[in-house]
Structure formats: structure tokens, C-alpha cells
mmCIF file of C-alpha atoms and ligand atoms in Angstrom:
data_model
loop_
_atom_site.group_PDB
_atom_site.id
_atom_site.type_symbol
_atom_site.label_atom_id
_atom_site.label_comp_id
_atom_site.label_asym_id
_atom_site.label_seq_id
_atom_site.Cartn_x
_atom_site.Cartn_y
_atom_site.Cartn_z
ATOM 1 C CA UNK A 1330 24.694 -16.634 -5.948
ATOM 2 C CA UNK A 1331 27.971 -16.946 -8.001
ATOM 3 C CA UNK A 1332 29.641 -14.491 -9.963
ATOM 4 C CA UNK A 1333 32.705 -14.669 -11.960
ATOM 5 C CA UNK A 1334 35.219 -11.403 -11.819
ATOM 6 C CA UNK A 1335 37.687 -10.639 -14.560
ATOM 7 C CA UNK A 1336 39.817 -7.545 -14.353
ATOM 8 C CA UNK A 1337 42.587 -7.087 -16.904
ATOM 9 C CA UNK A 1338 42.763 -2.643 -16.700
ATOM 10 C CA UNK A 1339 46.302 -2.844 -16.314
ATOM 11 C CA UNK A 1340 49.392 -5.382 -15.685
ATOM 12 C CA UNK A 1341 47.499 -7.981 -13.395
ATOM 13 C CA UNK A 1342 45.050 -10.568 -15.781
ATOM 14 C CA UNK A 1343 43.015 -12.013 -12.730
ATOM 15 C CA UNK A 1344 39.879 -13.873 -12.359
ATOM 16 C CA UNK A 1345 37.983 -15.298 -9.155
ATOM 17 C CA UNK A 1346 34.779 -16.339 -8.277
ATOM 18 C CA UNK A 1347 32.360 -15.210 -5.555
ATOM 19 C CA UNK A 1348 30.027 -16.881 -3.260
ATOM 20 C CA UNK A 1349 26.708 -14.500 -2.067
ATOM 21 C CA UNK A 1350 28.725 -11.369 -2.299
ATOM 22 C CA UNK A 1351 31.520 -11.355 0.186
ATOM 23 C CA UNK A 1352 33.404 -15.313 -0.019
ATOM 24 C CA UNK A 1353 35.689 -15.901 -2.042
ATOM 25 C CA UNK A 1354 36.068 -19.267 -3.665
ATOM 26 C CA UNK A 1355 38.694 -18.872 -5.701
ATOM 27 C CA UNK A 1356 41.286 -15.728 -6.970
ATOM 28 C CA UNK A 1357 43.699 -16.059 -9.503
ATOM 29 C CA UNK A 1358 46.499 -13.645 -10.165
ATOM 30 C CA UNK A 1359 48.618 -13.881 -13.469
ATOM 31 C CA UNK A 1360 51.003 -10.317 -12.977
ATOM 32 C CA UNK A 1361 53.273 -8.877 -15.534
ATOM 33 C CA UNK A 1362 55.633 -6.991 -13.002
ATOM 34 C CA UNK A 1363 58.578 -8.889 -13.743
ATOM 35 C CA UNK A 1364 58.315 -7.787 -17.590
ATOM 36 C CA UNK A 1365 57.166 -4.124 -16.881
ATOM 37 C CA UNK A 1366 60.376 -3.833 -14.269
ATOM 38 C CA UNK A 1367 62.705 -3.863 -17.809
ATOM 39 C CA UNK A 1368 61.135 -0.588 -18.971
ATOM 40 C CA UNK A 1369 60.503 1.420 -15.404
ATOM 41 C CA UNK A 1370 56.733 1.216 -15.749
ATOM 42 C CA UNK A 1371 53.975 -0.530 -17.756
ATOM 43 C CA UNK A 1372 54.084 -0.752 -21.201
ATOM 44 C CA UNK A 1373 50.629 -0.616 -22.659
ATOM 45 C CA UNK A 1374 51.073 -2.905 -25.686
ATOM 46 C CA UNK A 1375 52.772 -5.577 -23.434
ATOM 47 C CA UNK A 1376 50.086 -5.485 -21.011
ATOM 48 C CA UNK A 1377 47.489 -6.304 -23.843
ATOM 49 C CA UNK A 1378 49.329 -8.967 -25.531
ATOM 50 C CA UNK A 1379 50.103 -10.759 -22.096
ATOM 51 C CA UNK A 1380 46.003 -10.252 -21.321
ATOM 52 C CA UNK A 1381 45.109 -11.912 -24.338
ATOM 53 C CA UNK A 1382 47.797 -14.932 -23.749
ATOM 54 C CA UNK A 1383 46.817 -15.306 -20.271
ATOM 55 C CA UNK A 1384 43.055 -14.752 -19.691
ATOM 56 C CA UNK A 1385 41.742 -17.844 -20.540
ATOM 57 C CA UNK A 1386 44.139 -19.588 -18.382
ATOM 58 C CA UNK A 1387 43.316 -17.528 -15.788
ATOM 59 C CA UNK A 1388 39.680 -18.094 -15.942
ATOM 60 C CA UNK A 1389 39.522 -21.406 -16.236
ATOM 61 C CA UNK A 1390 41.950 -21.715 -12.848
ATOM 62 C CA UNK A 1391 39.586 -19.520 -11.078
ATOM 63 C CA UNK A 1392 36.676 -21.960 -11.906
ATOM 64 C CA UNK A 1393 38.780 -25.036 -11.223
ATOM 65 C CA UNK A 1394 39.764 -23.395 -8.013
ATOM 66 C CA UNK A 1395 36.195 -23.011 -7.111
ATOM 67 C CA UNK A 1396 35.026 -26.464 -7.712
ATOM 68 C CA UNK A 1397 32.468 -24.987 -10.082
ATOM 69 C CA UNK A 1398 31.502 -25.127 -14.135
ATOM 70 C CA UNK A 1399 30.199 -22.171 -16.533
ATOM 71 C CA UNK A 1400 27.044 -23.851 -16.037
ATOM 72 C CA UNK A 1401 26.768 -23.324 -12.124
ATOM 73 C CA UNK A 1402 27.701 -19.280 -12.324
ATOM 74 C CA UNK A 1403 24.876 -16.506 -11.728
ATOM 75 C CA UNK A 1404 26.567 -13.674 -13.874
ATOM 76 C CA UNK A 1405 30.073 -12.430 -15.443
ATOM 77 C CA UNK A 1406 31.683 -9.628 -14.070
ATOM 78 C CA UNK A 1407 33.944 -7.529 -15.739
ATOM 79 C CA UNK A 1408 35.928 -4.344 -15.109
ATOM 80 C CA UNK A 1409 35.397 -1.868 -18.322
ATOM 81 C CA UNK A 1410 36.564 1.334 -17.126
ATOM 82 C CA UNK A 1411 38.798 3.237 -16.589
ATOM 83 C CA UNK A 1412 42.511 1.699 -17.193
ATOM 84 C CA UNK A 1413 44.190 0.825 -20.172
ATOM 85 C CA UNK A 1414 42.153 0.823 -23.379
ATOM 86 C CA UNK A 1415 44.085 -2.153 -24.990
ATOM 87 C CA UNK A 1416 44.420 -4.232 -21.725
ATOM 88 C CA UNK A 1417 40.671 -3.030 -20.595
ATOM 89 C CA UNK A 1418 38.838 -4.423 -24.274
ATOM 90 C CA UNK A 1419 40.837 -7.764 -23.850
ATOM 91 C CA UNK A 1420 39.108 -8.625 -20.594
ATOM 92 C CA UNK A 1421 35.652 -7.135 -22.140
ATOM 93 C CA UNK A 1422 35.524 -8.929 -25.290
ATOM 94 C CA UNK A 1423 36.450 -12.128 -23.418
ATOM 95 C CA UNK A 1424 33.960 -11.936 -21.019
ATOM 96 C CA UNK A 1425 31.319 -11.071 -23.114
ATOM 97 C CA UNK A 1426 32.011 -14.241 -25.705
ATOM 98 C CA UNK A 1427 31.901 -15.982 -22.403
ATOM 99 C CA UNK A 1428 28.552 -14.369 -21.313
ATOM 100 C CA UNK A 1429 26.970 -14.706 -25.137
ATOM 101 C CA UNK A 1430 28.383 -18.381 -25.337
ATOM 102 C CA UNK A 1431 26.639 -19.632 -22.115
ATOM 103 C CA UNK A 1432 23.823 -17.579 -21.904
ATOM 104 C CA UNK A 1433 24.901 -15.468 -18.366
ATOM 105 C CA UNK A 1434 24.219 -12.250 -17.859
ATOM 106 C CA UNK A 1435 27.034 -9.833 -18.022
ATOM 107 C CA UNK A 1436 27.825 -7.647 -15.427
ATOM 108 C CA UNK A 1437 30.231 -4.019 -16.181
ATOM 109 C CA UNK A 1438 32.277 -2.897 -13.113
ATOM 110 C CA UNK A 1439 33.927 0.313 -12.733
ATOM 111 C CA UNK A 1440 37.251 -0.604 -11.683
ATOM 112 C CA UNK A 1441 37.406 1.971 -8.465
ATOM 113 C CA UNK A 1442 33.972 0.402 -7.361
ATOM 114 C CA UNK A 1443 36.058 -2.854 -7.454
ATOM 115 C CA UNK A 1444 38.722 -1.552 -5.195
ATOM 116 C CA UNK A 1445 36.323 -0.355 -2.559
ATOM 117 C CA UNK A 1446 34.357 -3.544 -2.651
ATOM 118 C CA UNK A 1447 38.038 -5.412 -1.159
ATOM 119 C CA UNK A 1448 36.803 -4.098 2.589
ATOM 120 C CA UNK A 1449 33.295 -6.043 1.789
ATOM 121 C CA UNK A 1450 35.099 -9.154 1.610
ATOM 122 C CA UNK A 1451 37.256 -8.573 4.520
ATOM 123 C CA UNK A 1452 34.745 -6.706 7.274
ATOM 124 C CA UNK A 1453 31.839 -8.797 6.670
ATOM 125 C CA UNK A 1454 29.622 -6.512 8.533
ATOM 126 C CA UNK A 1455 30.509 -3.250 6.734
ATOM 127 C CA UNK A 1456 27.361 -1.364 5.009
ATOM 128 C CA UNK A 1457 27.253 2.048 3.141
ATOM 129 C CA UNK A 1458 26.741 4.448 3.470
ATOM 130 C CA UNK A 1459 30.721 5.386 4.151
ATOM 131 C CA UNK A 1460 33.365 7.603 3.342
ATOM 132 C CA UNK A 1461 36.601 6.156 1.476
ATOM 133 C CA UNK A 1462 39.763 7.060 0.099
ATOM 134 C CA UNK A 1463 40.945 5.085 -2.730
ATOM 135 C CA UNK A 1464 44.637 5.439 -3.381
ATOM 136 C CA UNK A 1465 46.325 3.258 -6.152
ATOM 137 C CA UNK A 1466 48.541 4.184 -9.177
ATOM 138 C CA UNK A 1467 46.088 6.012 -11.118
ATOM 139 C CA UNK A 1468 43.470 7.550 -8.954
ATOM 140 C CA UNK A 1469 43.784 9.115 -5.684
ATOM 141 C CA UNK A 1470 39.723 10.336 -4.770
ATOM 142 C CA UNK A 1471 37.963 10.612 -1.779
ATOM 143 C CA UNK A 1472 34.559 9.365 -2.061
ATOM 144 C CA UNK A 1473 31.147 9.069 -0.386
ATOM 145 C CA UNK A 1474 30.227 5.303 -0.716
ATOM 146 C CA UNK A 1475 26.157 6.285 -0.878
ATOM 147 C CA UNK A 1476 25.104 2.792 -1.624
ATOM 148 C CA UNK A 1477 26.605 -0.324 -2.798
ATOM 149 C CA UNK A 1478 26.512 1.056 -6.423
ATOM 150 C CA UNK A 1479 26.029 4.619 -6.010
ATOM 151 C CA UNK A 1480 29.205 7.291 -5.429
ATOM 152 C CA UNK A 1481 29.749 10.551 -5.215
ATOM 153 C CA UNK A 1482 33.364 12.429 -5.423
ATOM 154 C CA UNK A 1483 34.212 14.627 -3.070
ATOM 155 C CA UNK A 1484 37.934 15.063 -3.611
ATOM 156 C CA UNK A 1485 40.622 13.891 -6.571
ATOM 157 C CA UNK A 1486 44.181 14.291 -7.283
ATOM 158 C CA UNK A 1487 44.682 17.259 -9.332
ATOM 159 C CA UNK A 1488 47.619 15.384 -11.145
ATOM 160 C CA UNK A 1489 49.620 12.429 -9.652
ATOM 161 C CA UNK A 1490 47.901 9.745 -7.765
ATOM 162 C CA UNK A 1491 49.513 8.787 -4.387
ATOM 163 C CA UNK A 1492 50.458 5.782 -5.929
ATOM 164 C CA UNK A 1493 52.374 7.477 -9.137
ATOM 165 C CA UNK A 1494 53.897 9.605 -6.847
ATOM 166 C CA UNK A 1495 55.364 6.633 -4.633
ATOM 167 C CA UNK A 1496 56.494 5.196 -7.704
ATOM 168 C CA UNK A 1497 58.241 8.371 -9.396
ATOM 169 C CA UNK A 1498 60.307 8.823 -6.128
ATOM 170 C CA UNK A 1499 61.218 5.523 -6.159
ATOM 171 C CA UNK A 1500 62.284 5.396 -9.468
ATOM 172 C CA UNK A 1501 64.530 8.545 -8.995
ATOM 173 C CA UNK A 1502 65.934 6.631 -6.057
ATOM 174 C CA UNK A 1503 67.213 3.748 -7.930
ATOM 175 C CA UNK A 1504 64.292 1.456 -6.734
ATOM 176 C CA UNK A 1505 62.765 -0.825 -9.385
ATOM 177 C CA UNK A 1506 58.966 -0.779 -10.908
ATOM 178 C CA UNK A 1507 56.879 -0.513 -9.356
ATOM 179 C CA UNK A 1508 58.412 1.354 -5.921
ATOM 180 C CA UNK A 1509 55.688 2.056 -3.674
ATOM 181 C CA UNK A 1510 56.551 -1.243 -1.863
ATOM 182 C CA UNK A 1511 60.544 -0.562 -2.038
ATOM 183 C CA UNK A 1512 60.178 2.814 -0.518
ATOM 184 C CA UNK A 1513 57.594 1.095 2.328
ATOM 185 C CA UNK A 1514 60.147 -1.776 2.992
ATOM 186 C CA UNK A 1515 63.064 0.956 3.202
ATOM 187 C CA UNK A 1516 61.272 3.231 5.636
ATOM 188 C CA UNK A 1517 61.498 0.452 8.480
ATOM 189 C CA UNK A 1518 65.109 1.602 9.078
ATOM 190 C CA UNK A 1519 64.265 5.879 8.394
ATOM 191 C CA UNK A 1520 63.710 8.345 10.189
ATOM 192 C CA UNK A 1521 61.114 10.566 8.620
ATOM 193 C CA UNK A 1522 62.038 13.948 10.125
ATOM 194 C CA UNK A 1523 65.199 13.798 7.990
ATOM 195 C CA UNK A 1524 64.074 15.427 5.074
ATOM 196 C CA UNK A 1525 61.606 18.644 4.900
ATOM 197 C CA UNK A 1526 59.139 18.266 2.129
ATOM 198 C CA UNK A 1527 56.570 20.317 0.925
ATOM 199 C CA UNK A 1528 52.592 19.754 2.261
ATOM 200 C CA UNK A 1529 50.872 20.901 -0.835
ATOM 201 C CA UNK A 1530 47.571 23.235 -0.614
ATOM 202 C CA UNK A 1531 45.053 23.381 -2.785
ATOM 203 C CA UNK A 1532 43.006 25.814 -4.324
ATOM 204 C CA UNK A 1533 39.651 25.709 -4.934
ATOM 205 C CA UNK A 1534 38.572 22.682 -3.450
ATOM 206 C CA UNK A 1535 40.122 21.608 0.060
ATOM 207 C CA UNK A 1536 39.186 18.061 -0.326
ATOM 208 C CA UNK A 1537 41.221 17.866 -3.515
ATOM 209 C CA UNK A 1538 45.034 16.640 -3.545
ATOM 210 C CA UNK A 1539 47.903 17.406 -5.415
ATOM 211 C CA UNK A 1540 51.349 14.833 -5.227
ATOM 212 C CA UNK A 1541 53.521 16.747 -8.221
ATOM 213 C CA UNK A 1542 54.770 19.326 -5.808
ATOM 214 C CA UNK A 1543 56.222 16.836 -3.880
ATOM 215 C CA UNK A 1544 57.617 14.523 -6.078
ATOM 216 C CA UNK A 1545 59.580 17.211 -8.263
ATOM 217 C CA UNK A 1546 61.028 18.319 -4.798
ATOM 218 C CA UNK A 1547 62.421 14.799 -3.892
ATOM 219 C CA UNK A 1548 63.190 14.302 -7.731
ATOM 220 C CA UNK A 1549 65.063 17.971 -7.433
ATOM 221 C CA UNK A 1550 66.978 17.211 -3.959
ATOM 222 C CA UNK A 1551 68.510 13.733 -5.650
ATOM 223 C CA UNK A 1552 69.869 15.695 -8.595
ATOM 224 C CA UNK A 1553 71.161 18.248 -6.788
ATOM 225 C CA UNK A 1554 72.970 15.752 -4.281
ATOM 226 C CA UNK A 1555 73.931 13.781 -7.137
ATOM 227 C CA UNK A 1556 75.426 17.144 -8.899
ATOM 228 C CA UNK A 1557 77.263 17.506 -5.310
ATOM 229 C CA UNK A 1558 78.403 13.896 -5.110
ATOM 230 C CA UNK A 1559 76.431 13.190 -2.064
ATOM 231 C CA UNK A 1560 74.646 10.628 -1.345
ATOM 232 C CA UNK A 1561 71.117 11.115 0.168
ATOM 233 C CA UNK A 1562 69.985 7.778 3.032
ATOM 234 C CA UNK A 1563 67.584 6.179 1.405
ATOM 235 C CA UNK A 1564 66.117 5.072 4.126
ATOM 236 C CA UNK A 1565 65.289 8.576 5.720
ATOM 237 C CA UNK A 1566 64.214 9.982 2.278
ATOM 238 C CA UNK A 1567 62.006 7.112 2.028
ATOM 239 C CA UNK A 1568 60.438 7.072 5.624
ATOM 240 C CA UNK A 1569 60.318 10.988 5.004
ATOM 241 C CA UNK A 1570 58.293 10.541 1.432
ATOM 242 C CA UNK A 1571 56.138 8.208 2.983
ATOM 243 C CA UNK A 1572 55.212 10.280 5.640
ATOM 244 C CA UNK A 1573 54.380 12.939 4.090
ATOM 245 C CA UNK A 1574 51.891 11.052 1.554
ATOM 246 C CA UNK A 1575 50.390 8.958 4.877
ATOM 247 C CA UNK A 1576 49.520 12.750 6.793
ATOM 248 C CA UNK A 1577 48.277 14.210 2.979
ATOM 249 C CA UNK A 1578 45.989 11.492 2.797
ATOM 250 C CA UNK A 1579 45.035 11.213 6.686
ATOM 251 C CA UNK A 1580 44.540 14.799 6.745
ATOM 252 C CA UNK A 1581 41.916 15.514 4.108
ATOM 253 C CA UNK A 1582 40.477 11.945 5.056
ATOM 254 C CA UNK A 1583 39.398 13.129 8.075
ATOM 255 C CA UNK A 1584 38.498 16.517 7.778
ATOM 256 C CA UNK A 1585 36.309 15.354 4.469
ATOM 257 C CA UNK A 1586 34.504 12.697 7.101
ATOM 258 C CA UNK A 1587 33.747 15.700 9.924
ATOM 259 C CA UNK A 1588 32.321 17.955 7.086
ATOM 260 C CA UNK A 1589 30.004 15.559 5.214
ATOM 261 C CA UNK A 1590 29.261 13.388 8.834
ATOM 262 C CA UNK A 1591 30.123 9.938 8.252
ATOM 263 C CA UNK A 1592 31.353 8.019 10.874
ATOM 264 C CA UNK A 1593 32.975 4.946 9.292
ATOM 265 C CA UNK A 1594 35.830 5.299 6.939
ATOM 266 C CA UNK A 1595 37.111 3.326 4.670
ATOM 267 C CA UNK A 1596 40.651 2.746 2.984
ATOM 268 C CA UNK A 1597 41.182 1.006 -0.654
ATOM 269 C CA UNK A 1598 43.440 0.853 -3.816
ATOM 270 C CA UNK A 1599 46.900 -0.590 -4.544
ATOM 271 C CA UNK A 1600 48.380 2.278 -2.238
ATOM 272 C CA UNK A 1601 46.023 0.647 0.925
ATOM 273 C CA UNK A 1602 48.927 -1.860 1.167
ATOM 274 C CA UNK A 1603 51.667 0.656 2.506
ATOM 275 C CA UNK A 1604 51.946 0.249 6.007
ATOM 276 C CA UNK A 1605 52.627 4.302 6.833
ATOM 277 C CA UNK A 1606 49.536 4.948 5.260
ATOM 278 C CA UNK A 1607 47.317 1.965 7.032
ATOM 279 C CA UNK A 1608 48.798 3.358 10.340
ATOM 280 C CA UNK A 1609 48.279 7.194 10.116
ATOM 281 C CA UNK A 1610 44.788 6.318 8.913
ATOM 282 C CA UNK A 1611 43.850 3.769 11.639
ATOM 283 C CA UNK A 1612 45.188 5.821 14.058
ATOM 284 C CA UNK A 1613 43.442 8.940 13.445
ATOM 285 C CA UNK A 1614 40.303 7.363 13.271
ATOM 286 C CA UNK A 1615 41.100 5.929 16.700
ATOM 287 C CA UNK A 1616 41.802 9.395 18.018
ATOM 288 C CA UNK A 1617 38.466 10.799 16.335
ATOM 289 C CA UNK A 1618 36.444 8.653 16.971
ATOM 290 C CA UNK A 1619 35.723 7.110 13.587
ATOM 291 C CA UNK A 1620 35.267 3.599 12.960
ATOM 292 C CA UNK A 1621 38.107 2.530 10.145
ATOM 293 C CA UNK A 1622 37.889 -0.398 7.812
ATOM 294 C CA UNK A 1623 41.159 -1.458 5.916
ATOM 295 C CA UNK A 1624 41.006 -4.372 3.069
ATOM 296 C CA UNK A 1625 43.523 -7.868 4.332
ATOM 297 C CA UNK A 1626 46.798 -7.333 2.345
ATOM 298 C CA UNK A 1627 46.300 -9.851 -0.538
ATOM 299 C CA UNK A 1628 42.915 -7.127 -1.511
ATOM 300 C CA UNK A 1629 44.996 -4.224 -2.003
ATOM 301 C CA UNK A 1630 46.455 -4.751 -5.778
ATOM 302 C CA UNK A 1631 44.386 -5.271 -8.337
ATOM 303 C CA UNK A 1632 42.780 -8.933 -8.182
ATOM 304 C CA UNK A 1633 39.278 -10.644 -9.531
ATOM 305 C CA UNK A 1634 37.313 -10.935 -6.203
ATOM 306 C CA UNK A 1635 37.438 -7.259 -5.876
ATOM 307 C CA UNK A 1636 34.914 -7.320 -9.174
ATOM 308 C CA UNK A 1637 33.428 -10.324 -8.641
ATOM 309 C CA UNK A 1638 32.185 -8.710 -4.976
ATOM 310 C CA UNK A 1639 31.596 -5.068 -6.642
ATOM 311 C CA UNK A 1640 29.560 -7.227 -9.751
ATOM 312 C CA UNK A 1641 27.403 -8.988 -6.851
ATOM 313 C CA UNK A 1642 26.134 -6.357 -5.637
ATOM 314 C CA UNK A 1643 25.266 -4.453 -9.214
ATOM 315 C CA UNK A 1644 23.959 -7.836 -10.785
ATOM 316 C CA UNK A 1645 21.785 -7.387 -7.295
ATOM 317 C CA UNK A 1646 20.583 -3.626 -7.937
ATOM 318 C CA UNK A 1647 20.215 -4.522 -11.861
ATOM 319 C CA UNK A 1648 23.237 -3.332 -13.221
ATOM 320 C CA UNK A 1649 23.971 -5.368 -16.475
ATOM 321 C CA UNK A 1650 25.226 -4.927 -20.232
ATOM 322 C CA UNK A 1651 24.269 -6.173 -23.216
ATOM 323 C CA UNK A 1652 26.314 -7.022 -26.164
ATOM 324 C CA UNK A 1653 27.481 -3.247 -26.518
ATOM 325 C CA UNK A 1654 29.159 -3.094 -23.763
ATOM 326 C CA UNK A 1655 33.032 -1.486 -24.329
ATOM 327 C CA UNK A 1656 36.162 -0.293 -22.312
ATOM 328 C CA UNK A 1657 36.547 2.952 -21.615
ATOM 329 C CA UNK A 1658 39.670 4.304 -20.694
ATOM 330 C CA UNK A 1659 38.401 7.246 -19.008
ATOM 331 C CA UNK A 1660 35.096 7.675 -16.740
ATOM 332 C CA UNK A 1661 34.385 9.265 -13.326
ATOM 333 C CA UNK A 1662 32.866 6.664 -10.376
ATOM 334 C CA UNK A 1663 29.829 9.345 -10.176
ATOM 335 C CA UNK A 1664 29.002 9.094 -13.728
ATOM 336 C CA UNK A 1665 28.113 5.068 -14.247
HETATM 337 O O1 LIG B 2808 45.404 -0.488 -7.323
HETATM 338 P P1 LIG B 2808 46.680 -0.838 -7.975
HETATM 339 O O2 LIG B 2808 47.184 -2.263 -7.870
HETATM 340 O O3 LIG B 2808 46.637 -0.465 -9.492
HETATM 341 C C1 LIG B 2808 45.935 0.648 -9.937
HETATM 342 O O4 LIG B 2808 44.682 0.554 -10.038
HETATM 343 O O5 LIG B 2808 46.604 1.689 -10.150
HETATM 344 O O6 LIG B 2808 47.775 0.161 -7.371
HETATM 345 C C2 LIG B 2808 49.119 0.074 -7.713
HETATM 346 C C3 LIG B 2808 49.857 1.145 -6.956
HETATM 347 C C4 LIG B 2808 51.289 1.324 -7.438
HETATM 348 O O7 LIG B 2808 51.555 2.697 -7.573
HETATM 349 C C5 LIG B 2808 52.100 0.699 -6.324
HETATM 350 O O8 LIG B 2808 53.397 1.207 -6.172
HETATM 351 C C6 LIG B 2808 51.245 1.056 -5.134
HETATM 352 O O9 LIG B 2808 49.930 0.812 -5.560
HETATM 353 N N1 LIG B 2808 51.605 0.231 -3.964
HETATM 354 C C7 LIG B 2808 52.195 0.730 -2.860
HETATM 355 C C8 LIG B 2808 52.413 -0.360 -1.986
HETATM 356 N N2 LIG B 2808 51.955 -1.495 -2.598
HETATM 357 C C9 LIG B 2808 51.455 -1.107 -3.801
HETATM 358 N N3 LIG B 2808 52.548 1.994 -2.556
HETATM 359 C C10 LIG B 2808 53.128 2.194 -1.361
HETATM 360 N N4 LIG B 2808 53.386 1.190 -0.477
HETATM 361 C C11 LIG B 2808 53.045 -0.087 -0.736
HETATM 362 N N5 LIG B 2808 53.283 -1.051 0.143
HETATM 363 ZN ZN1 LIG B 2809 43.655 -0.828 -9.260
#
């Protein structure tokens, strides 16, 4: 089986194809960091104009890359949800002129779903049911992987994601967009006791997370050094920051995993890259005794194969679209 993955929700236009679920043939990256940088973040409009420029490109390198033709492909998988509306319906209407013109079926992926499906491709042996936290810019949720297409929530960021919250420190520090990896890179030489920061609690649910407490308190100790004419080490503050996100995460990972029994956990989403993170995670498991699955480093950001993997396995269980099929900006992994 072959399927084609497109994914265009936000500044990456990729495309890749996958073999029988979990090899990848081919995965093509087009980013638009180095035009976002200019602004401090991504600029929807930009995003959607560099989409439409690039995705046929794209595509057709993923195919080349593959060795195969239109002809050869099983289905067309495409992320419609969530992201950014403009960016999301570029990718859509593409693939679905691509599914109508060659008679393939077309396959919607939730773009989450994608980011968990990264740890099919890289543990080969890996079945649900699991738990996993996905971390990336915009989401932050800890869910119960029931099948390959069914989830269910049990914890979300009640305002930034992990990933937002990386970057907004960052940013305040003087590192450019986007500064999870800039704040990871500096923490190599930090010493995360430095700085105290706040380990936010929830109310209501205990599985739920919330990152704006502690970025306004990093954002509030630069100003007030700045006011001062100090200068805060950037390399504590970030080993400090990054700490704190890495035991947040760990933390409610773990206790979420001894509530609702699982015994494998998984890790996924742009934020899976940061080494603090990988470690406190992959250590904890070790000392609880859970088994821990991490996607390879190149899975982490947004790519195709992620959606070509996660549209596999729902072209498999039935999941298709016909020619309605839109973007939505906004839609909860429990709901498709
Ligand atoms: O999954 P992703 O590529 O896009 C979304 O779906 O949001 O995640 C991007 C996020 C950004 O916030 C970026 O700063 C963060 O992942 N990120 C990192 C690292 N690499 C990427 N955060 C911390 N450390 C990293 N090494
Ligand atoms: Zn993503």
C-alpha cells in the first residue's frame, strides 16, 4: 500500500510518501522559518501564499523521491484540521484536485493524529493502545491512543502550549523565531537551579496544564533586570525554563499513565525534539517502570510521513472524504 501525505497547517509545505504504513520512501520539507524569523512568529497570510507557491513542487519531489507515479499510489492524505485556515485549505484543495483528477481516494488527517503516528515509523513494533503527550506550538494534550484512529483527551493546556511557551521566553530573551531550539542549545552550558520559577497547579482537572504562569514570570524577571541594568545568564534562565517545562510535562505524564493503567508511553509534537524534555521523560519511565517510545529527531516538526503513516492507517479503518471535505481551523482529536 502507498499513500501520499501533504501537510501545509502552518509554516512547513511537506509531502512524502509511505510504504505499508510505517516506511518511508520519500519526505520532503519546503519551511518558511527563515521568512517568519523577520516578524517574531508566523505570519498567516505569508504562510498561505508560500503553500500555494510551493506545494506542487513539493509533491512532485516527494513522488520523484519515491521512484513512484500518481498512477502507482493507494490514497491521498491530507491534514485538514486544526492549524491555520488559509495555510490548512491550500493543502486541502490541492489534494483533493489531485484525488478528483486521478481517481484516488482521499484520505482527511487530523494533524495531532499525524504527530503521534511519527513513533509508528520509528518503533516499528509499537501498537495502541498507549498513552501520549503531544507537545508542539499549538497544542499541549495528553491523550489515550485507544486505537490507531480512535483518541480520547485526558488533559490540555488551559492556554499556552509547551511549545508557545518555549518560544515566548525565547523571544523575550533576544532569541530568534522560533526559540524552543535556541533556549535547548543554550541550556547545555546552564545550570537550571539558577532561577526559581513557578510549577503551576491546576484546578479542576489535574491532568490539565497551564504554561502562562510561567512565561509572564520569566517575561517579568527580564524587564525588571532590564529596568535594573542587569543582565540575566542566558544560559541558566534557559536550562532553568527548560526544566521546569521537562518536570510539568513528566509529571502529569506519569501520574495520567498510573491512573488510567497504561504501560507504554509515548512522546510527540514539535516540542518532542528538546532534549530536557526527551530525557526527563525517558527517564521517568525507566524509574517506573513504563515502557517509553520517542519519535527519531527528523519526526518531531511538522513533516508529510507523519500523515502519510496517520492516513495509512485511517484509509485502513475506512476513514475517507469526499469532495466536501474542508479545513478547519479548530477541532478536538476526540471529535473526528
Ligand atoms: O509540531 P510543530 O512543528 O508545529 C506545531 O504543530 O505547532 O511544533 C513547533 C514547536 C515550536 O514551538 C518550536 O519552538 C518547538 O516545537 N520546538 C522545540 C524544539 N524544537 C522545536 N521546543 C523546544 N526545544 C526544541 N529542541
Ligand atoms: Zn505540528
Amino acid at each position: 500500500m502507498l499513500i501520499l501525505g501533504i501537510e501545509s497547517s502552518c509554516d512547513e509545505t511537506a509531502a512524502s510518501v509511505v510504504k505499508d504504513c510505517r516506511e518511508i520512501l520519500s519526505s520532503v520539507i519546503s519551511t518558511q522559518i527563515e521568512e517568519h524569523k523577520k516578524y517574531g512568529g508566523v505570519v498567516p497570510e505569508i504562510a498561505s501564499r508560500r503553500h500555494c507557491e510551493n506545494i506542487l513542487g513539493v509533491v512532485r519531489k516527494a513522488l520523484d523521491d519515491a521512484n513512484v507515479t500518481l498512477d502507482d499510489l493507494d490514497g491521498i492524505a491530507v491534514t485538514y484540521a486544526p492549524g491555520l485556515i488559509g495555510a490548512l485549505l491550500v493543502g486541502v484543495s490541492f489534494a483533493k484536485s489531485l484525488a478528483m483528477a486521478c481517481n484516488k481516494p482521499l484520505i482527511p488527517v487530523h494533524h495531532i493524529a499525524g504527530h503521534i503516528a511519527t513513533n509508528y515509523l520509528t518503533h516499528k513494533n509499537l501498537e495502541p493502545p498507549y498513552l501520549c503527550i503531544v507537545a508542539s506550538g499549538g497544542h499541549s494534550h495528553i491523550i489515550e491512543v485507544l486505537s490507531y484512529t480512535k483518541f480520547h483527551v485526558i488533559g490540555r493546556t488551559r492556554d499556552d502550549a509547551a511549545g508557545e511557551c518555549f518560544d515566548k521566553c525565547a523571544r523575550a530573551m533576544g532569541f530568534p523565531y522560533p526559540g524552543g531550539v535556541h533556549i535547548d542549545n543554550a541550556t547545555k552550558n546552564g545550570n537550571a537551579s539558577a532561577f526559581k520559577l513557578p510549577h503551576p497547579t491546576v484546578a479542576g482537572n489535574e491532568f490539565d496544564f497551564s504554561f502562562s504562569g510561567l512565561k509572564t514570570s520569566v517575561i517579568n524577571m527580564i524587564h525588571n533586570a532590564s529596568q535594573k541594568n542587569i543582565t540575566l545568564d542566558t544560559n541558566d534562565l534557559s536550562a532553568s525554563i527548560q526544566k521546569s517545562i521537562s518536570d510539568i510535562l513528566t509529571e502529569k505524564t506519569i501520574n495520567a499513565a498510573k491512573t488510567f493503567g497504561y504501560k507504554k508511553i509515548a512522546l510527540a509534537g514539535g516540542v518532542s525534539a528538546n532534549t530536557g524534555v526527551r530525557a526527563a521523560l525517558s527517564e521517568a519511565c525507566e524509574r517506573e517502570g513504563f515502557e517509553f517510545y520517542m519519535p527519531e529527531k527528523f519526526l518531531c516538526g511538522d513533516n508529510g510521513a507523519m500523515i502519510a503513516c496517520q492516513g495509512s492507517y485511517n484509509f485502513l479503518a475506512g476513514i475517507t472524504a469526499d469532495e466536501s471535505l474542508n479545513a478547519v481551523a479548530s477541532l478536538p482529536i476526540d471529535m473526528i
